[in-house]
């Protein structure tokens, strides 16, 4: 019997991973990976939309939400290894993987290393490129500014870039919840994740090797990983679908969940109807 519901704890390679697991036992499985520095609750609307027909798992990435951080330096390789560790611990062979931004970096890394473990991929508001020298410089400045001015200021500065202008009027509660997630992330985890982004390798050159169906989504007003980044991945991934989400910035799954969920449901249904034929 599997554990069902929210905030389940499991030990994976000495790390405590906090996750939720909903939906029927024998249904196809979708795993959601959140962005930085948020937590699995950013996927609540997607979990609710899918859990009647699919087994849906969302987890807190190492150092985020209620998962522990461990002692190692963070890297996208390590985050991908954690994902595979979680799948192994839950005895899950294959899933559809959906990642937003940092979650997308992890998904792209995981599909490159363990392609046989994934039936399909959803890449949301993310990019295959490494940090440019300017972006690397900003990572270091962010670390310095958190040390100097604290995490509240970092949260306020981050919020300005995360959302489409109209969301500040229409999504006040959601924005407040995201701010809470940022300020509740430990400073050590913020530094270690920013370092991991700084060191992150590009995955663009590997995209032609992806053989599974891929849906790419991006908020029309995403300033962090803009539609051009999504377009680049779309051009490289054979047969991929690209959907631009209106009324949305970087957190398109929250800012326009109805459009996001519509594409998500249609895509996942198409993956499994094809598999059955
Ligand atoms: C995220 O949402 O995960 C971050 O914006 C990723 C990044 O800063 O590169």
PDB file of C-alpha atoms and ligand atoms in Angstrom, residues 34-38 100-105 125-127 131 139 162 193-194 197 200 222 224-225 250-251, ligand 1:
ATOM      1  CA  UNK A  34       8.966  23.411  -8.906  1.00  0.00           C
ATOM      2  CA  UNK A  35      11.063  26.508  -9.629  1.00  0.00           C
ATOM      3  CA  UNK A  36      13.498  28.471  -7.435  1.00  0.00           C
ATOM      4  CA  UNK A  37      13.102  29.232  -4.599  1.00  0.00           C
ATOM      5  CA  UNK A  38       9.608  27.899  -4.221  1.00  0.00           C
ATOM      6  CA  UNK A 100       9.091  24.796 -14.304  1.00  0.00           C
ATOM      7  CA  UNK A 101      12.258  26.901 -14.636  1.00  0.00           C
ATOM      8  CA  UNK A 102      14.718  25.238 -12.188  1.00  0.00           C
ATOM      9  CA  UNK A 103      12.389  22.231 -12.434  1.00  0.00           C
ATOM     10  CA  UNK A 104      12.965  22.347 -16.187  1.00  0.00           C
ATOM     11  CA  UNK A 105      16.753  22.451 -15.724  1.00  0.00           C
ATOM     12  CA  UNK A 125       9.186  28.684 -18.396  1.00  0.00           C
ATOM     13  CA  UNK A 126      12.673  27.278 -18.638  1.00  0.00           C
ATOM     14  CA  UNK A 127      15.717  27.272 -20.884  1.00  0.00           C
ATOM     15  CA  UNK A 131      24.073  31.286 -17.626  1.00  0.00           C
ATOM     16  CA  UNK A 139      24.023  35.197  -9.311  1.00  0.00           C
ATOM     17  CA  UNK A 162       8.444  36.845 -11.666  1.00  0.00           C
ATOM     18  CA  UNK A 193      21.130  26.902  -5.472  1.00  0.00           C
ATOM     19  CA  UNK A 194      22.345  30.176  -6.977  1.00  0.00           C
ATOM     20  CA  UNK A 197      22.718  27.797 -11.489  1.00  0.00           C
ATOM     21  CA  UNK A 200      24.873  24.866 -14.724  1.00  0.00           C
ATOM     22  CA  UNK A 222       8.084  35.787 -18.910  1.00  0.00           C
ATOM     23  CA  UNK A 224      13.358  35.427 -16.826  1.00  0.00           C
ATOM     24  CA  UNK A 225      13.089  32.677 -19.432  1.00  0.00           C
ATOM     25  CA  UNK A 250       7.433  33.392 -15.371  1.00  0.00           C
ATOM     26  CA  UNK A 251       4.936  31.477 -13.200  1.00  0.00           C
TER      27      UNK A 251
HETATM   28  C1  LIG B   1      13.334  29.649 -11.281  1.00  0.00           C
HETATM   29  O1  LIG B   1      12.184  30.095 -11.324  1.00  0.00           O
HETATM   30  O2  LIG B   1      13.551  28.459 -11.028  1.00  0.00           O
HETATM   31  C2  LIG B   1      14.495  30.593 -11.469  1.00  0.00           C
HETATM   32  O3  LIG B   1      14.056  31.793 -11.994  1.00  0.00           O
HETATM   33  C3  LIG B   1      15.556  29.975 -12.319  1.00  0.00           C
HETATM   34  C4  LIG B   1      16.717  30.876 -12.563  1.00  0.00           C
HETATM   35  O4  LIG B   1      16.891  31.891 -11.859  1.00  0.00           O
HETATM   36  O5  LIG B   1      17.517  30.578 -13.469  1.00  0.00           O
END
